[in-house]
Amino acid sequence: MGNHASAAPMKVPFFTTGTKVVFAIMLAGLASYAYRLIAGIGAVTNLDDQFPWGIWIAIDVASGVALSAGGFTTAALADIFHKEKYHVIVRPALLTAMLGYTFVVIGLLADLGRYYNVWHPMLPSMWQGNSVLFEVGMCVMIYLTVLYIEFLPIVAERFKNRVNLPGPLSALNTFVNSWLILCEKYLGRFISLFIIAGVVLSCLHQSSLGTLMVIAPTKMHPLWYTPISPLMFLLSAIAVGFPMVIFESILASRSFKLIPETPVLSSIARYTPILLGVYLAIKIGDLTLREAWPLVFEGLTQSIMFLIELLIGVVAPIVLLSMSKVRHSVAGLFSSASMVIFGVLLNRINVFLVAYKPLYPTKTYFPSIFEILVTVGLVCALVLVYRFVVLNFPVITGHEDTSARQPSVSAPVVIKAGKVN
């Protein structure tokens, strides 16, 4: 993570027309979140004994964890496999993962009946080694700590020799500055250990999330119930890592008026058809061994959702990203990456909501307005925090896109700035 000499805070206003709208939605979501903490989960959700989980688990937690996989996949590629040219996208991927997991925890608190007991797994006397959720909780807690440690060198780079605490806290200026210098000087020597730890922890809890529904064979639709669900969750998380980096990088370039890192993104996109191909091959083999193919063409809601997930989220991106012309197009990269993200998001919704059916259902589940507001509000809050961080810390490496102001000289600048060594 050492080659980030040109990364710098973005020089744009925090509030624009778009961010003001996002801010207003976030406030509505935070108000609903506060109402849930005060009034209780039963007062604000449509959850009950038949449907004990809803969109907060399917989207906020399961999808949030999967879509944060870009952090460990990109770090592994750049720092473990030493693909140096990808360092330019490591910091944004790390930030996306760090914020993604942070908001997963915040979303999980809303879904816990007794959220104030969330610290219990930290006490060995309260450990439950037979629980999958215990393993997920411990891995997420440790991995989130690792992500913040990996972000420390960026904080040190930003504030080293610039510490100026206000009022009485100014007495700590020398101490804090010395600590930042030590972090920058010595943490980099051991950062590879934290990156390896992050990869291992990610593989553990990504697969464990797929284990959750294995205990409910009689309540899951056969299209999604499979003994290899942990493997499918892990493979899909790895496959969506690079598309999530591409999606975030192109959006950031557009928001901050930067030239997209098209050569780097095109290069990293080459891996996605391979990763999705492995996932698809195992999925086809699993359906064949379980003799579940007739269910795919039943025409029921479950079979239609399964086909949408598979065709749009897996097959179409494999075909598109196998084309060189699509990989070297910003629009092609963005569309293909969006399809993969949509596919993984729909997969988690299908597994936790569409495929699940209580043994003796008396009603169907649909999220309440408060559940929807909390989920949308958390997404908006994540976007705003991301914007705040990149405006104040050296995260993004980019060159200003002057094509709109100087159309006659735009072409040579794009080619030169986008070259990958």
mmCIF file of C-alpha atoms in Angstrom, residues 162-178 180:
data_model
loop_
_atom_site.group_PDB
_atom_site.id
_atom_site.type_symbol
_atom_site.label_atom_id
_atom_site.label_comp_id
_atom_site.label_asym_id
_atom_site.label_seq_id
_atom_site.Cartn_x
_atom_site.Cartn_y
_atom_site.Cartn_z
ATOM 1 C CA ARG A 162 -0.045 19.263 10.978
ATOM 2 C CA VAL A 163 -1.535 18.372 14.370
ATOM 3 C CA ASN A 164 -3.139 21.452 15.891
ATOM 4 C CA LEU A 165 -5.663 20.424 18.536
ATOM 5 C CA PRO A 166 -7.901 23.193 19.944
ATOM 6 C CA GLY A 167 -7.810 24.679 23.465
ATOM 7 C CA PRO A 168 -6.451 22.563 26.333
ATOM 8 C CA LEU A 169 -6.004 19.633 23.949
ATOM 9 C CA SER A 170 -3.118 21.511 22.305
ATOM 10 C CA ALA A 171 -0.876 20.090 25.042
ATOM 11 C CA LEU A 172 -1.247 16.727 23.254
ATOM 12 C CA ASN A 173 -0.037 18.035 19.876
ATOM 13 C CA THR A 174 3.514 16.708 20.222
ATOM 14 C CA PHE A 175 2.370 13.325 21.525
ATOM 15 C CA VAL A 176 -0.230 12.837 18.779
ATOM 16 C CA ASN A 177 2.185 13.953 16.068
ATOM 17 C CA SER A 178 4.871 11.550 17.337
ATOM 18 C CA LEU A 180 1.325 9.498 13.755
#
